[in-house]
Protein backbone atom coordinates (compact mmCIF):
# COMPACT_ATOMS: atom_id res chain seq x y z
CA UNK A 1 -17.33 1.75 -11.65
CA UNK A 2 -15.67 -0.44 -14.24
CA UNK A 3 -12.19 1.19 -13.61
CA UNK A 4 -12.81 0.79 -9.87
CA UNK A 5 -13.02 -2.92 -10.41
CA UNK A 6 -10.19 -3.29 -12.48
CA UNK A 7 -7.82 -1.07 -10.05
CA UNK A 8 -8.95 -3.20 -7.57
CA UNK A 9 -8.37 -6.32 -9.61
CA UNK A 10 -5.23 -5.65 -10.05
CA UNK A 11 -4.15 -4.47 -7.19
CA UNK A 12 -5.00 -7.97 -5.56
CA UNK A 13 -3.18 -9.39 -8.20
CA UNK A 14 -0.05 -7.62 -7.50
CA UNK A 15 -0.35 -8.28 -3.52
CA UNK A 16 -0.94 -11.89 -3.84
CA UNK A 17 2.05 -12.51 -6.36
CA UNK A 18 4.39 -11.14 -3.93
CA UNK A 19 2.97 -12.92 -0.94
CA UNK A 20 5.69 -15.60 -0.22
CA UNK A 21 4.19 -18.75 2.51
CA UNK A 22 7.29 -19.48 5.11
CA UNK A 23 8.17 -22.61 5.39
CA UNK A 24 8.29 -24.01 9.34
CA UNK A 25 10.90 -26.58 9.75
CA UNK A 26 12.40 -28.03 12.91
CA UNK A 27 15.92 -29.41 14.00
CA UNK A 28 17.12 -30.87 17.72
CA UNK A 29 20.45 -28.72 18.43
CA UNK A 30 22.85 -28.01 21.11
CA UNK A 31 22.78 -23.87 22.24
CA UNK A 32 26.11 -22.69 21.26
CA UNK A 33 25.68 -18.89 22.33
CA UNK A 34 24.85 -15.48 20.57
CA UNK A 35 27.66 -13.79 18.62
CA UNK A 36 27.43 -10.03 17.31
CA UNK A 37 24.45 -11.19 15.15
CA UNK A 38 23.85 -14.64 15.53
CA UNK A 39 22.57 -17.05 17.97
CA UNK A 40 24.51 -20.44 17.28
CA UNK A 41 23.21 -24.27 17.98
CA UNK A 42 25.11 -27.38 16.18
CA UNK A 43 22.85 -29.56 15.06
CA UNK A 44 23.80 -33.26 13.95
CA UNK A 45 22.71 -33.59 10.10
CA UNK A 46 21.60 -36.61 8.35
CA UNK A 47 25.37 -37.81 7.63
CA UNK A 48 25.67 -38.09 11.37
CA UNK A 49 28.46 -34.49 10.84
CA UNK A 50 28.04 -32.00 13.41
CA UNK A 51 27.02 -28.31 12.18
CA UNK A 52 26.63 -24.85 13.19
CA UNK A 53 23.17 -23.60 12.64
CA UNK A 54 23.18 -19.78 12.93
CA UNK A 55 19.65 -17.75 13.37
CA UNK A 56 20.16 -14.17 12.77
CA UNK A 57 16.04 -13.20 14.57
CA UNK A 58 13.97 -14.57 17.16
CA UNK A 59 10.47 -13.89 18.08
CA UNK A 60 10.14 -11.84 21.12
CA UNK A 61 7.78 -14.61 22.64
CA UNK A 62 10.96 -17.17 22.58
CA UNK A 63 13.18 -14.68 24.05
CA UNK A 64 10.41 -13.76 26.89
CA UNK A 65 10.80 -17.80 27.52
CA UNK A 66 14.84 -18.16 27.05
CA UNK A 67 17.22 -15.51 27.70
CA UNK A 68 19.48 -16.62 24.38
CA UNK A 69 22.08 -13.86 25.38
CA UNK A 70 22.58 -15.49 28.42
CA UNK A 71 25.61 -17.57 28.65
CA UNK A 72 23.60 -20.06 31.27
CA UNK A 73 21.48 -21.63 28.40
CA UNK A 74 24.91 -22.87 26.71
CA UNK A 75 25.43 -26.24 25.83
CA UNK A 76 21.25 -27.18 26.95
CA UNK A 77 19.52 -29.03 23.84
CA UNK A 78 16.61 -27.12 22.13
CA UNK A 79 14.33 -28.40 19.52
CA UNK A 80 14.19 -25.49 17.46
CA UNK A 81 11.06 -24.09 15.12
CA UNK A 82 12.54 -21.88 12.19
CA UNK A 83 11.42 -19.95 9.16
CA UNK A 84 13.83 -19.25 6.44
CA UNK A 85 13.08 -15.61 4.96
CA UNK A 86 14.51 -13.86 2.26
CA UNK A 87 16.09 -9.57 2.95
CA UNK A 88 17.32 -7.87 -0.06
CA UNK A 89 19.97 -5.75 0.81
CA UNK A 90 22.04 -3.08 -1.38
CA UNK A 91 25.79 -4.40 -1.91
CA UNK A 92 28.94 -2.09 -1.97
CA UNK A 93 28.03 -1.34 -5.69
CA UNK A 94 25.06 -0.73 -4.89
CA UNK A 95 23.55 -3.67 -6.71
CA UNK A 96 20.69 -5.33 -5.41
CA UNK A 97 21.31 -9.06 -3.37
CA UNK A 98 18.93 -11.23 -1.86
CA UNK A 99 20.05 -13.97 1.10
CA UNK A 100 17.85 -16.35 3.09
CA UNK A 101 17.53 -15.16 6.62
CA UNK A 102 16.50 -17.94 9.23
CA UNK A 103 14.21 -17.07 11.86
CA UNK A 104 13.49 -18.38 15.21
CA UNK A 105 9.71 -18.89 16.15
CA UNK A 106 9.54 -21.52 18.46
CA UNK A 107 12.42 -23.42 21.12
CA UNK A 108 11.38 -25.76 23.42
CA UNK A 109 13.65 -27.32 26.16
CA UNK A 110 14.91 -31.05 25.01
CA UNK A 111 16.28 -33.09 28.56
């Protein structure tokens, strides 16, 4: 019984250290279009310099809403809900690299 508790123990221990809590953040941009892998918006930062913003996912509730591959939706504002992930992926040397992934979860129409 004692080992039970300790597998178990441990095994939440292990599962909770490599939970990692998205952060939701949310920027006002301009649609700029979906590329091979992207979907695009330029967004105005807090110098006042225009960026491109580029999501590589979005949630299949926002694309049920907004047909992003569309070329009608381009040049609409969107105030855009995103999560920025981490994928580790196997380089050409096969070495191990991590990169933040930014994920759409919300878009809502800004007139």
């Amino acid at each position: 019984m004692k080992t039970k508790l300790v597998l178990i123990v441990a095994l939440l221990v292990v599962t909770l250290s490599s939970f990692t809590t998205l952060k939701t953040e949310s920027v006002i941009g301009v649609y700029d279009g979906f590329d091979e892998y992207n979907y695009n918006f330029t967004i105005t930062d807090e110098d006042e310099d225009e960026i491109t913003m580029s999501f590589q996912n979005v949630t299949e509730s926002v694309l049920k809403s907004f047909d992003l591959t569309s070329e009608d939706l381009i040049g609409n504002t969107f105030e855009i809900t995103y999560e920025v992930g981490k994928e580790t992926y196997e380089d050409e040397d096969g070495n191990e690299e991590e990169t933040e992934v930014y994920n759409i979860v919300a878009l809502k129409a800004v007139k």
